[in-house]
Short mmCIF file of C-alpha atoms in Angstrom, two decimals:
data_model
loop_
_atom_site.label_atom_id
_atom_site.label_comp_id
_atom_site.label_asym_id
_atom_site.label_seq_id
_atom_site.Cartn_x
_atom_site.Cartn_y
_atom_site.Cartn_z
CA UNK A 1 -30.59 -5.95 7.79
CA UNK A 2 -29.93 -8.15 10.71
CA UNK A 3 -32.65 -10.55 11.91
CA UNK A 4 -32.53 -13.36 14.31
CA UNK A 5 -35.59 -14.71 16.36
CA UNK A 6 -37.33 -11.77 14.98
CA UNK A 7 -40.26 -11.30 12.82
CA UNK A 8 -39.08 -10.78 9.14
CA UNK A 9 -42.12 -8.33 8.64
CA UNK A 10 -41.25 -6.12 11.51
CA UNK A 11 -37.74 -5.91 10.56
CA UNK A 12 -36.60 -6.19 14.20
CA UNK A 13 -32.75 -6.02 14.46
CA UNK A 14 -30.78 -7.84 17.06
CA UNK A 15 -27.10 -7.27 17.33
CA UNK A 16 -26.30 -10.97 17.41
CA UNK A 17 -28.23 -11.75 14.29
CA UNK A 18 -27.30 -12.81 10.85
CA UNK A 19 -26.51 -10.21 7.97
CA UNK A 20 -28.77 -10.74 5.10
CA UNK A 21 -27.14 -10.83 1.72
CA UNK A 22 -23.90 -12.25 2.93
CA UNK A 23 -22.27 -15.53 3.92
CA UNK A 24 -18.98 -16.41 5.73
CA UNK A 25 -16.01 -18.32 4.34
CA UNK A 26 -17.87 -21.58 4.97
CA UNK A 27 -20.88 -20.55 2.81
CA UNK A 28 -22.76 -20.24 6.13
CA UNK A 29 -24.99 -16.97 6.91
CA UNK A 30 -22.55 -14.28 8.32
CA UNK A 31 -23.06 -13.59 11.96
CA UNK A 32 -22.78 -9.83 12.78
CA UNK A 33 -21.12 -10.30 16.17
CA UNK A 34 -18.21 -12.51 14.60
CA UNK A 35 -17.86 -11.13 11.06
CA UNK A 36 -17.32 -8.06 9.03
CA UNK A 37 -17.14 -4.50 10.47
CA UNK A 38 -13.93 -2.96 11.46
CA UNK A 39 -12.28 -6.51 12.49
CA UNK A 40 -12.49 -7.56 8.85
CA UNK A 41 -11.65 -4.09 7.31
CA UNK A 42 -8.44 -3.98 9.53
CA UNK A 43 -6.81 -6.80 7.55
CA UNK A 44 -8.05 -5.33 4.25
CA UNK A 45 -6.53 -1.84 5.06
CA UNK A 46 -3.27 -3.46 6.05
CA UNK A 47 -3.29 -5.34 2.76
CA UNK A 48 -3.99 -1.98 0.92
CA UNK A 49 -1.27 -0.16 2.71
CA UNK A 50 1.33 -2.76 1.81
CA UNK A 51 0.08 -2.89 -1.96
CA UNK A 52 0.26 0.88 -2.22
CA UNK A 53 3.81 0.74 -0.71
CA UNK A 54 4.68 -1.57 -3.59
CA UNK A 55 2.78 0.24 -6.42
CA UNK A 56 4.10 3.80 -5.61
CA UNK A 57 7.57 2.38 -4.99
CA UNK A 58 7.51 1.75 -8.83
CA UNK A 59 5.20 4.59 -9.94
CA UNK A 60 6.76 7.58 -7.98
CA UNK A 61 10.10 7.59 -9.65
CA UNK A 62 9.43 5.67 -12.89
CA UNK A 63 10.14 8.82 -14.97
CA UNK A 64 13.74 8.93 -13.51
CA UNK A 65 14.27 5.44 -14.53
CA UNK A 66 13.07 5.98 -18.08
CA UNK A 67 15.11 9.25 -18.54
CA UNK A 68 18.33 7.85 -16.78
CA UNK A 69 18.62 4.00 -17.14
CA UNK A 70 16.61 3.73 -20.32
CA UNK A 71 17.78 7.16 -21.96
CA UNK A 72 14.30 8.37 -23.05
CA UNK A 73 13.61 11.96 -23.57
CA UNK A 74 11.37 13.87 -21.24
CA UNK A 75 8.34 13.87 -23.47
CA UNK A 76 8.86 10.24 -24.37
CA UNK A 77 9.21 9.24 -20.63
CA UNK A 78 6.31 11.19 -19.58
CA UNK A 79 4.13 9.66 -22.23
CA UNK A 80 5.29 6.18 -21.37
CA UNK A 81 4.71 6.70 -17.71
CA UNK A 82 1.25 8.15 -18.47
CA UNK A 83 0.24 5.08 -20.74
CA UNK A 84 1.31 2.93 -17.93
CA UNK A 85 -0.59 4.58 -15.18
CA UNK A 86 -3.43 4.80 -17.49
CA UNK A 87 -3.48 1.17 -18.28
CA UNK A 88 -3.26 0.32 -14.65
CA UNK A 89 -6.07 2.50 -13.62
CA UNK A 90 -8.39 1.48 -16.72
CA UNK A 91 -7.85 -2.35 -16.44
CA UNK A 92 -9.98 -2.42 -13.20
CA UNK A 93 -13.03 -1.89 -15.58
CA UNK A 94 -12.29 -5.35 -16.98
CA UNK A 95 -11.42 -6.97 -13.91
CA UNK A 96 -14.53 -5.46 -12.07
CA UNK A 97 -16.56 -6.95 -14.70
CA UNK A 98 -14.91 -10.58 -14.35
CA UNK A 99 -15.39 -10.47 -10.50
CA UNK A 100 -18.92 -9.31 -10.60
CA UNK A 101 -19.81 -11.79 -13.31
CA UNK A 102 -18.43 -15.11 -11.98
CA UNK A 103 -15.14 -15.06 -10.39
CA UNK A 104 -16.03 -13.14 -7.32
CA UNK A 105 -13.94 -10.49 -5.43
CA UNK A 106 -11.93 -12.80 -3.07
CA UNK A 107 -10.91 -15.22 -5.87
CA UNK A 108 -9.93 -12.18 -8.19
CA UNK A 109 -7.93 -10.56 -5.28
CA UNK A 110 -5.94 -13.90 -4.91
CA UNK A 111 -5.36 -14.27 -8.70
CA UNK A 112 -4.20 -10.74 -9.51
CA UNK A 113 -2.05 -10.66 -6.26
CA UNK A 114 -0.13 -13.58 -7.93
CA UNK A 115 0.39 -11.71 -11.25
CA UNK A 116 1.35 -8.61 -9.44
CA UNK A 117 4.16 -10.25 -7.33
CA UNK A 118 5.28 -12.24 -10.52
CA UNK A 119 5.60 -8.63 -12.45
CA UNK A 120 7.49 -7.16 -9.48
CA UNK A 121 9.85 -10.05 -9.47
CA UNK A 122 10.49 -9.80 -13.17
CA UNK A 123 10.97 -5.82 -12.77
CA UNK A 124 13.54 -6.55 -10.06
CA UNK A 125 15.33 -9.09 -12.34
CA UNK A 126 15.27 -6.64 -15.40
CA UNK A 127 17.09 -4.01 -13.23
CA UNK A 128 19.98 -6.36 -12.59
CA UNK A 129 20.57 -6.90 -16.46
CA UNK A 130 23.68 -4.78 -17.52
CA UNK A 131 23.60 -2.62 -20.52
CA UNK A 132 25.83 -3.61 -23.59
CA UNK A 133 28.23 -0.90 -23.06
CA UNK A 134 29.34 1.74 -20.41
CA UNK A 135 29.43 4.92 -22.52
CA UNK A 136 27.22 7.39 -20.76
CA UNK A 137 27.49 9.88 -23.87
CA UNK A 138 25.77 7.19 -26.01
CA UNK A 139 23.26 5.94 -23.43
CA UNK A 140 20.40 5.48 -25.79
CA UNK A 141 22.40 3.24 -28.05
CA UNK A 142 23.83 1.12 -25.15
CA UNK A 143 20.47 0.11 -23.53
CA UNK A 144 20.12 -3.60 -24.18
CA UNK A 145 16.87 -4.75 -26.08
CA UNK A 146 16.58 -7.61 -23.86
CA UNK A 147 16.58 -5.36 -20.76
CA UNK A 148 13.88 -3.21 -22.40
CA UNK A 149 11.74 -6.03 -23.19
CA UNK A 150 11.73 -7.72 -19.82
CA UNK A 151 11.27 -4.25 -18.45
CA UNK A 152 8.04 -3.50 -20.16
CA UNK A 153 6.74 -7.16 -19.83
CA UNK A 154 7.19 -6.84 -16.03
CA UNK A 155 5.74 -3.22 -16.01
CA UNK A 156 2.43 -4.23 -17.64
CA UNK A 157 2.14 -7.52 -15.84
CA UNK A 158 2.22 -5.26 -12.79
CA UNK A 159 -0.47 -3.21 -14.13
CA UNK A 160 -2.58 -6.27 -15.02
CA UNK A 161 -2.45 -7.45 -11.46
CA UNK A 162 -2.68 -4.12 -9.81
CA UNK A 163 -5.85 -3.42 -11.88
CA UNK A 164 -7.73 -6.27 -10.65
CA UNK A 165 -6.36 -5.97 -7.10
CA UNK A 166 -7.39 -2.57 -6.45
CA UNK A 167 -10.73 -2.82 -8.31
CA UNK A 168 -11.96 -5.63 -5.92
CA UNK A 169 -10.06 -5.02 -2.55
CA UNK A 170 -11.83 -1.57 -1.77
CA UNK A 171 -15.37 -2.94 -2.78
CA UNK A 172 -14.74 -6.17 -0.64
CA UNK A 173 -13.50 -3.85 2.24
CA UNK A 174 -16.88 -1.98 2.01
CA UNK A 175 -18.82 -5.19 1.71
CA UNK A 176 -17.95 -5.80 5.33
CA UNK A 177 -20.31 -3.09 6.38
CA UNK A 178 -24.13 -3.57 6.33
CA UNK A 179 -25.83 -0.66 4.69
CA UNK A 180 -29.16 -1.47 6.27
CA UNK A 181 -27.62 -1.20 9.71
CA UNK A 182 -27.40 2.49 10.85
CA UNK A 183 -24.25 2.04 12.91
CA UNK A 184 -22.48 0.28 10.11
CA UNK A 185 -23.73 2.48 7.43
CA UNK A 186 -22.23 5.40 9.22
CA UNK A 187 -18.85 3.27 9.73
CA UNK A 188 -18.77 2.56 5.92
CA UNK A 189 -18.55 6.33 5.16
CA UNK A 190 -15.69 6.71 7.85
CA UNK A 191 -14.02 3.43 6.16
CA UNK A 192 -13.21 5.23 2.84
CA UNK A 193 -11.76 8.16 4.89
CA UNK A 194 -9.49 6.03 7.00
CA UNK A 195 -8.48 3.57 4.18
CA UNK A 196 -7.28 6.70 2.24
CA UNK A 197 -5.79 7.93 5.64
CA UNK A 198 -3.79 4.52 5.96
CA UNK A 199 -3.03 4.22 2.36
CA UNK A 200 -1.15 7.67 2.60
CA UNK A 201 1.09 6.05 5.26
CA UNK A 202 2.30 3.49 2.87
CA UNK A 203 2.67 5.89 0.03
CA UNK A 204 4.62 8.31 2.36
CA UNK A 205 6.91 5.41 3.45
CA UNK A 206 7.70 4.16 0.03
CA UNK A 207 8.37 7.88 -1.15
CA UNK A 208 10.81 8.27 1.61
CA UNK A 209 12.46 4.74 1.50
CA UNK A 210 12.12 3.25 -2.23
CA UNK A 211 13.03 6.74 -3.95
CA UNK A 212 16.15 7.07 -1.89
CA UNK A 213 17.18 3.43 -2.47
CA UNK A 214 16.67 3.71 -6.29
CA UNK A 215 18.69 6.76 -6.52
CA UNK A 216 21.46 6.24 -4.16
CA UNK A 217 21.92 2.64 -3.76
CA UNK A 218 20.43 0.26 -6.50
CA UNK A 219 17.47 0.17 -8.67
CA UNK A 220 17.21 -3.73 -8.22
CA UNK A 221 17.06 -3.22 -4.43
CA UNK A 222 14.66 -0.29 -5.04
CA UNK A 223 12.35 -2.58 -7.00
CA UNK A 224 12.98 -5.72 -4.75
CA UNK A 225 11.50 -4.01 -1.64
CA UNK A 226 8.17 -3.31 -3.37
CA UNK A 227 8.08 -7.01 -4.48
CA UNK A 228 8.38 -8.08 -0.62
CA UNK A 229 5.80 -5.40 0.37
CA UNK A 230 3.53 -7.02 -2.10
CA UNK A 231 3.99 -10.50 -0.70
CA UNK A 232 3.14 -8.97 2.73
CA UNK A 233 -0.07 -7.50 1.23
CA UNK A 234 -1.33 -11.04 0.13
CA UNK A 235 -0.32 -12.48 3.53
CA UNK A 236 -2.35 -9.89 5.48
CA UNK A 237 -5.37 -10.30 3.24
CA UNK A 238 -5.37 -14.20 3.65
CA UNK A 239 -5.04 -13.71 7.27
CA UNK A 240 -8.44 -12.22 7.83
CA UNK A 241 -10.32 -14.70 5.77
CA UNK A 242 -12.10 -16.19 8.73
CA UNK A 243 -13.64 -12.87 9.50
CA UNK A 244 -14.66 -11.77 6.20
CA UNK A 245 -18.43 -11.36 4.80
CA UNK A 246 -18.85 -12.42 1.16
CA UNK A 247 -21.61 -10.68 -0.55
CA UNK A 248 -24.29 -12.79 -2.22
CA UNK A 249 -25.94 -9.88 -4.02
CA UNK A 250 -29.18 -10.57 -2.29
CA UNK A 251 -32.24 -11.46 -4.40
CA UNK A 252 -31.57 -8.89 -7.13
CA UNK A 253 -29.53 -11.46 -9.02
CA UNK A 254 -32.44 -13.60 -9.49
CA UNK A 255 -34.15 -13.86 -12.91
CA UNK A 256 -31.08 -12.27 -14.61
CA UNK A 257 -30.40 -13.89 -18.11
CA UNK A 258 -26.90 -12.87 -18.25
CA UNK A 259 -24.14 -12.68 -15.32
CA UNK A 260 -21.81 -10.36 -17.19
CA UNK A 261 -22.90 -6.73 -16.35
CA UNK A 262 -21.73 -5.42 -19.70
CA UNK A 263 -23.89 -7.84 -21.59
CA UNK A 264 -26.87 -7.08 -19.40
CA UNK A 265 -26.51 -3.31 -19.56
CA UNK A 266 -25.80 -3.42 -23.47
CA UNK A 267 -28.95 -5.75 -23.85
CA UNK A 268 -31.14 -3.24 -22.30
CA UNK A 269 -29.85 -0.42 -24.54
CA UNK A 270 -30.26 -2.73 -27.73
CA UNK A 271 -33.84 -3.62 -26.51
CA UNK A 272 -34.75 0.02 -25.99
CA UNK A 273 -33.48 0.89 -29.36
CA UNK A 274 -35.58 -2.02 -30.98
CA UNK A 275 -38.72 -1.10 -29.11
CA UNK A 276 -38.37 2.65 -29.68
CA UNK A 277 -41.67 2.91 -31.53
CA UNK A 278 -43.65 1.41 -28.52
CA UNK A 279 -45.55 3.86 -26.37
CA UNK A 280 -44.90 4.48 -22.80
CA UNK A 281 -48.40 3.11 -21.87
CA UNK A 282 -47.48 -0.27 -23.24
CA UNK A 283 -44.34 -0.41 -21.08
CA UNK A 284 -45.77 1.13 -18.02
CA UNK A 285 -47.45 -2.07 -16.67
CA UNK A 286 -44.21 -4.13 -17.03
CA UNK A 287 -42.28 -1.73 -14.67
CA UNK A 288 -42.39 -1.82 -10.70
CA UNK A 289 -44.01 1.23 -8.94
CA UNK A 290 -40.58 2.32 -7.65
CA UNK A 291 -39.21 2.54 -11.09
CA UNK A 292 -36.74 5.37 -11.60
CA UNK A 293 -38.28 8.39 -13.47
CA UNK A 294 -35.19 9.15 -15.19
CA UNK A 295 -34.03 8.04 -18.71
CA UNK A 296 -37.48 6.87 -19.57
CA UNK A 297 -36.54 5.90 -23.12
CA UNK A 298 -34.91 2.79 -21.41
CA UNK A 299 -38.43 1.87 -20.04
CA UNK A 300 -39.18 0.46 -23.42
CA UNK A 301 -36.61 -2.28 -22.83
CA UNK A 302 -39.00 -3.84 -20.19
CA UNK A 303 -40.81 -5.74 -22.86
CA UNK A 304 -37.88 -8.10 -23.50
CA UNK A 305 -35.69 -7.35 -20.40
CA UNK A 306 -36.25 -7.84 -16.53
CA UNK A 307 -37.24 -4.69 -14.71
CA UNK A 308 -34.12 -5.02 -12.54
CA UNK A 309 -31.90 -4.90 -15.51
CA UNK A 310 -33.63 -1.87 -16.86
CA UNK A 311 -33.01 -0.14 -13.35
CA UNK A 312 -29.40 -1.45 -13.48
CA UNK A 313 -28.82 0.24 -16.84
CA UNK A 314 -30.44 3.48 -15.58
CA UNK A 315 -28.26 3.54 -12.54
CA UNK A 316 -25.13 3.12 -14.57
CA UNK A 317 -26.07 5.67 -17.20
CA UNK A 318 -26.75 8.27 -14.47
CA UNK A 319 -23.13 8.04 -13.37
CA UNK A 320 -21.75 8.81 -16.88
CA UNK A 321 -22.05 12.53 -16.85
CA UNK A 322 -20.28 12.79 -13.49
CA UNK A 323 -17.66 10.19 -14.84
CA UNK A 324 -17.02 12.57 -17.90
CA UNK A 325 -16.81 15.74 -15.96
CA UNK A 326 -14.14 14.37 -13.58
CA UNK A 327 -11.88 13.16 -16.59
CA UNK A 328 -9.96 16.76 -16.32
CA UNK A 329 -9.14 15.88 -12.76
CA UNK A 330 -7.69 12.65 -13.88
CA UNK A 331 -5.33 14.68 -16.25
CA UNK A 332 -4.18 16.90 -13.36
CA UNK A 333 -3.71 13.70 -11.24
CA UNK A 334 -1.31 12.57 -13.81
CA UNK A 335 1.38 15.33 -13.45
CA UNK A 336 2.58 14.66 -10.05
CA UNK A 337 4.76 11.57 -10.81
CA UNK A 338 5.94 13.13 -14.24
CA UNK A 339 6.32 16.89 -14.75
CA UNK A 340 6.23 17.82 -11.12
CA UNK A 341 9.09 15.52 -10.66
CA UNK A 342 11.07 16.80 -13.55
CA UNK A 343 10.61 20.34 -12.39
CA UNK A 344 12.12 19.43 -9.05
CA UNK A 345 15.05 17.85 -10.86
CA UNK A 346 16.24 21.11 -12.21
CA UNK A 347 15.95 23.05 -8.82
CA UNK A 348 18.22 23.25 -5.90
CA UNK A 349 17.57 20.08 -3.94
CA UNK A 350 20.39 19.99 -1.50
CA UNK A 351 19.83 19.76 2.13
CA UNK A 352 23.59 19.96 3.09
CA UNK A 353 26.97 20.01 1.00
CA UNK A 354 26.58 16.25 0.87
CA UNK A 355 23.08 15.39 0.91
CA UNK A 356 20.62 15.96 -1.90
CA UNK A 357 16.87 15.08 -1.70
CA UNK A 358 15.57 12.88 -4.73
CA UNK A 359 13.00 15.02 -6.74
CA UNK A 360 10.36 12.35 -6.36
CA UNK A 361 10.66 12.47 -2.68
CA UNK A 362 8.80 15.73 -2.85
CA UNK A 363 5.63 13.78 -3.31
CA UNK A 364 5.78 12.91 0.38
CA UNK A 365 4.11 16.34 0.96
CA UNK A 366 1.05 14.86 -0.84
CA UNK A 367 0.89 12.18 1.57
CA UNK A 368 1.53 14.31 4.62
CA UNK A 369 -1.33 16.80 3.61
CA UNK A 370 -3.61 13.75 3.18
CA UNK A 371 -2.71 12.45 6.57
CA UNK A 372 -2.97 15.78 8.37
CA UNK A 373 -6.30 16.58 6.48
CA UNK A 374 -8.22 13.46 6.68
CA UNK A 375 -8.55 13.64 10.54
CA UNK A 376 -9.59 17.15 10.41
CA UNK A 377 -12.20 16.43 7.87
CA UNK A 378 -13.62 13.36 9.41
CA UNK A 379 -13.57 14.47 13.12
CA UNK A 380 -14.13 18.29 12.65
CA UNK A 381 -15.58 19.33 9.34
CA UNK A 382 -18.08 16.54 8.99
CA UNK A 383 -19.59 16.99 12.41
CA UNK A 384 -19.95 20.60 11.90
CA UNK A 385 -21.54 20.02 8.46
CA UNK A 386 -23.80 17.19 9.87
CA UNK A 387 -25.15 19.49 12.44
CA UNK A 388 -26.24 22.05 9.58
CA UNK A 389 -27.31 19.79 6.77
CA UNK A 390 -28.36 16.61 8.97
CA UNK A 391 -26.70 14.44 6.48
CA UNK A 392 -24.77 11.34 7.75
CA UNK A 393 -21.72 12.32 5.74
CA UNK A 394 -22.17 16.13 6.33
CA UNK A 395 -22.09 17.14 2.77
CA UNK A 396 -23.13 15.15 -0.52
CA UNK A 397 -20.46 13.18 -2.29
CA UNK A 398 -20.91 15.27 -5.26
CA UNK A 399 -20.27 18.43 -3.25
CA UNK A 400 -17.24 16.95 -1.87
CA UNK A 401 -15.97 16.00 -5.39
CA UNK A 402 -16.49 19.58 -6.62
CA UNK A 403 -14.65 21.05 -4.01
CA UNK A 404 -11.64 18.81 -4.60
CA UNK A 405 -11.67 19.74 -8.33
CA UNK A 406 -11.81 23.43 -7.37
CA UNK A 407 -8.66 22.75 -5.15
CA UNK A 408 -6.94 20.99 -7.98
CA UNK A 409 -7.40 24.21 -10.23
CA UNK A 410 -5.57 26.36 -7.57
CA UNK A 411 -2.76 23.55 -7.54
CA UNK A 412 -2.41 23.92 -11.31
CA UNK A 413 -2.42 27.75 -11.11
CA UNK A 414 0.16 27.63 -8.36
CA UNK A 415 2.27 25.06 -10.37
CA UNK A 416 2.19 27.45 -13.38
CA UNK A 417 3.09 30.61 -11.37
CA UNK A 418 6.11 28.80 -9.86
CA UNK A 419 7.17 27.49 -13.17
CA UNK A 420 7.13 31.02 -14.46
CA UNK A 421 9.45 32.08 -11.63
CA UNK A 422 11.74 29.27 -12.14
CA UNK A 423 12.20 29.99 -15.83
CA UNK A 424 12.68 33.93 -15.09
CA UNK A 425 15.44 32.81 -12.30
CA UNK A 426 17.21 30.69 -14.97
CA UNK A 427 17.36 33.61 -17.27
CA UNK A 428 18.24 36.12 -14.64
CA UNK A 429 21.34 34.10 -13.66
CA UNK A 430 22.10 33.23 -17.19
CA UNK A 431 21.65 29.68 -16.52
CA UNK A 432 19.20 28.88 -19.40
CA UNK A 433 21.59 26.18 -20.68
CA UNK A 434 22.42 24.67 -17.33
CA UNK A 435 20.49 21.87 -15.74
CA UNK A 436 20.26 23.26 -12.26
CA UNK A 437 18.54 26.59 -11.42
CA UNK A 438 19.63 28.29 -8.09
CA UNK A 439 15.98 28.20 -6.71
CA UNK A 440 15.02 26.12 -3.87
CA UNK A 441 12.87 23.04 -4.59
CA UNK A 442 10.70 24.05 -1.43
CA UNK A 443 9.04 26.45 -3.89
CA UNK A 444 7.07 23.22 -5.24
CA UNK A 445 5.63 22.41 -1.79
CA UNK A 446 2.40 24.57 -1.95
CA UNK A 447 1.44 22.79 -5.31
CA UNK A 448 2.04 19.37 -3.72
CA UNK A 449 0.13 20.18 -0.46
CA UNK A 450 -2.97 21.53 -2.39
CA UNK A 451 -2.67 18.49 -4.63
CA UNK A 452 -3.00 16.26 -1.52
CA UNK A 453 -5.86 18.25 0.02
CA UNK A 454 -7.83 17.93 -3.19
CA UNK A 455 -7.14 14.22 -3.08
CA UNK A 456 -8.92 14.09 0.18
CA UNK A 457 -12.11 15.57 -1.30
CA UNK A 458 -12.04 14.09 -4.89
CA UNK A 459 -10.42 10.82 -4.67
CA UNK A 460 -12.37 9.67 -1.55
CA UNK A 461 -15.52 11.26 -2.64
CA UNK A 462 -15.36 9.55 -6.22
CA UNK A 463 -14.79 6.11 -4.22
CA UNK A 464 -17.90 6.50 -2.13
CA UNK A 465 -19.96 8.04 -4.92
CA UNK A 466 -19.55 5.20 -7.38
CA UNK A 467 -19.75 2.48 -4.75
CA UNK A 468 -22.82 3.74 -3.32
CA UNK A 469 -24.75 4.91 -6.49
CA UNK A 470 -24.45 1.46 -8.32
CA UNK A 471 -26.47 -1.87 -7.81
CA UNK A 472 -25.11 -3.92 -5.09
CA UNK A 473 -23.77 -6.70 -7.23
CA UNK A 474 -21.96 -4.15 -9.60
CA UNK A 475 -19.90 -2.44 -7.03
CA UNK A 476 -16.61 -3.89 -8.13
CA UNK A 477 -17.47 -2.31 -11.54
CA UNK A 478 -18.52 0.85 -9.78
CA UNK A 479 -15.28 1.32 -8.09
CA UNK A 480 -13.55 0.45 -11.42
CA UNK A 481 -15.35 3.36 -12.92
CA UNK A 482 -14.01 5.66 -10.36
CA UNK A 483 -10.44 4.22 -11.09
CA UNK A 484 -11.11 4.53 -14.70
CA UNK A 485 -11.25 8.28 -14.29
CA UNK A 486 -7.65 8.22 -13.32
CA UNK A 487 -6.89 5.67 -16.16
CA UNK A 488 -8.60 7.78 -19.03
CA UNK A 489 -7.01 10.84 -17.25
CA UNK A 490 -3.63 9.27 -17.87
CA UNK A 491 -4.22 8.34 -21.63
CA UNK A 492 -5.52 11.81 -22.23
CA UNK A 493 -2.38 13.46 -20.61
CA UNK A 494 -0.17 11.00 -22.70
CA UNK A 495 -2.02 12.01 -25.79
CA UNK A 496 -2.07 15.75 -25.07
CA UNK A 497 1.79 15.62 -24.41
CA UNK A 498 2.41 13.80 -27.72
CA UNK A 499 0.21 16.22 -29.73
CA UNK A 500 1.77 19.31 -28.01
CA UNK A 501 5.16 17.91 -28.37
CA UNK A 502 4.61 17.52 -32.30
CA UNK A 503 2.95 20.81 -32.49
CA UNK A 504 5.54 22.78 -30.78
CA UNK A 505 8.84 21.08 -31.62
CA UNK A 506 9.22 22.74 -35.27
CA UNK A 507 12.69 23.96 -36.55
CA UNK A 508 13.13 27.25 -34.90
CA UNK A 509 10.43 26.70 -32.27
CA UNK A 510 11.18 25.52 -28.65
CA UNK A 511 8.93 22.33 -27.69
CA UNK A 512 6.88 22.96 -24.40
CA UNK A 513 8.55 19.82 -23.13
CA UNK A 514 12.06 20.33 -24.35
CA UNK A 515 14.65 17.93 -22.57
CA UNK A 516 16.19 20.96 -21.17
CA UNK A 517 13.27 22.40 -19.01
CA UNK A 518 15.03 25.89 -18.81
CA UNK A 519 14.04 26.07 -22.56
CA UNK A 520 10.57 24.44 -22.22
CA UNK A 521 7.20 25.83 -21.30
CA UNK A 522 5.61 23.66 -18.58
CA UNK A 523 3.95 26.78 -17.56
CA UNK A 524 1.85 27.04 -20.56
CA UNK A 525 0.64 23.31 -19.96
CA UNK A 526 -0.30 24.03 -16.44
CA UNK A 527 -2.25 26.93 -17.47
CA UNK A 528 -4.03 24.83 -20.23
CA UNK A 529 -4.91 22.11 -17.53
CA UNK A 530 -6.23 24.69 -15.05
CA UNK A 531 -8.71 26.03 -18.02
CA UNK A 532 -9.68 22.53 -18.71
CA UNK A 533 -10.40 21.77 -15.02
CA UNK A 534 -12.37 25.04 -14.60
CA UNK A 535 -14.61 23.77 -17.63
CA UNK A 536 -14.91 20.40 -15.76
CA UNK A 537 -15.81 22.28 -12.48
CA UNK A 538 -18.55 24.40 -13.97
CA UNK A 539 -20.06 21.24 -15.74
CA UNK A 540 -20.22 19.23 -12.71
CA UNK A 541 -21.72 21.79 -10.52
CA UNK A 542 -24.50 21.93 -13.30
CA UNK A 543 -24.94 18.15 -13.21
CA UNK A 544 -24.79 17.95 -9.52
CA UNK A 545 -27.79 20.28 -9.06
CA UNK A 546 -30.16 17.68 -10.86
CA UNK A 547 -28.75 14.51 -9.85
CA UNK A 548 -31.00 12.15 -7.88
CA UNK A 549 -29.17 9.90 -5.27
CA UNK A 550 -30.15 6.15 -5.14
CA UNK A 551 -30.72 5.05 -1.64
CA UNK A 552 -29.03 1.67 -0.74
CA UNK A 553 -31.26 -1.36 -1.04
#
C-alpha cells in the first residue's frame, strides 16, 4: 500500500507515496511515481524476450542435432532432449529456494546469466569440433568423444543458468506491481499475459532464424546467435536497475528461525508429526484468528513453530493437488520439440523445387497462435467475462488452467489422427521403407495451433496461480513450482519413451518409436497421452471446486 503524508490507520493512498515492502536499488523506500510498474517491467520483458530467443534457439531443433550430428536413434534422441528440458525446468525449484533464502532475485539473475552465457559459448565451440572421420554410413562410430563431452557439459551448464534465470526474472517482474494498489493489481494480471505475448515474439523469431541457420548454414553459427542474444538479455536487464523495486518481504519474515523455505516448511511437518497426540484445543490459542481452516493437522506444529510458518506450509500444501494434476500437461508439452518435429521430418516440406522448410520451423505456428490469441483473450474475452463474473481477471486461474488442459487433449487427439493418416498414406503409396511420405507438412498445423492456444490458458494461468497463491517471500519458489510442472513432465515423458521402447522393441515386434517412423506407431503414444490428460482434466476440475483462494497480503 502507498502512504505518504497520510495517517497509516486510515490507509490513505497518495499516488506520489512510497510503496510498502519494497526498496529501490539504493536501499531507500521505493517511490511509486519513479519506480516499478510498466516502466520497470519493460526492461524485464525485453530481457525475457532475448533470453527466450537464446533458449529456444537451442531447444527447438535439438533433436535434429542429436539424430544428425551425434548420430543417435530417434528414441534415444527424444529421451535426451526430454531429460535436458526437464532438468532446465526442474532446477528453478533449487534456484527459487536459493533466491528466496539469502541470495535475492536480482543477484540470482546476474549470477545465472553468467553461467548461461558461458554454456552457450561452450556449445558454440563444441559445434566447431570436427568428427574423427567423414564416413556418413558409420556416423555413430565417427563422433568424437571430446565433442560429445563438451557438448553435454555445455548443454547442462545452459540448463543450470536458464533454471535460475527464469525462476527469478518473472517473479522479479511481477514484484514491480503493488498488489495493494487496485490499478497496479489489475496491471499485474495483464503483465503475465503480455509477458507471454512478448516472449512468443522472441520464440517466433528464433524458430524462423536459428532453425534455418542451423540446417542450411552452420550449427556453430546457429548456436552462436543465441549466445549473442543472451548477452543482450543481460544488458537489457542491467539497463533498468535504477527503476526496479526490490521486495523486502514485509513484516512476514520477522520471527522466522530459518531463511530456507524448504527447511521452514519441512520443520512444520516434522513438528506436526511429533505433536500429533496434542488436542486441537491446546493449539487453538496459539494461532491467530485468521488462521486457515484447511489442513488443521498442521496446527499442532504451532507449539514449536511460528504461526506464520504454519500458514506458509498450509499455503504450499494446498498447491500440491493442482501441481500433480498438471503433470500430464507437462508430458504433452514435451512433444512439440521432439516427436512433432520428427513427424514433420518424414513429410513433404517443400515450398518450391529448391526450398524446403526445416521441420522444427513449424513450431512458429505455436508462437503465431499465441500472438494472435493473447490480445483477443486480454482485450475481448476478459472484459466480457469480467462483466459477467465481476472478477478482475474475468475467470479464476484454475478455470483458465482447466480450459487449457482440455484444449491440449484436443491437440493430442488431432496429432493422433494426423499420424494415422500419415501412416496410411505411406502404406497406400508403398513407401513404408522410404523416409519421405507424399503428404504435406501443413497437416501438422492444426495440432500446433491448438497447442499454442492451450498454452495461453494453461501456461499463463499456471504462472499467475503459483505466483499469487504463495506467501510473498516465497514467490520465486512459487513460480519454480509452475516451471517444475514442465520439468517433471519432461522427465516423465523421457521415462515413458524408454519404457515403451523396451516393451515394444522385441524381435518380431515393431517399436512405437522405430527410427523409420513409417514403421513406428506415434499415434498409439498420442492416444495414450490424450487418455492421461483426460484423467488429469477430470481430477483438476474436482479439486478446483473445493479450492479456497488466498487473498494477497
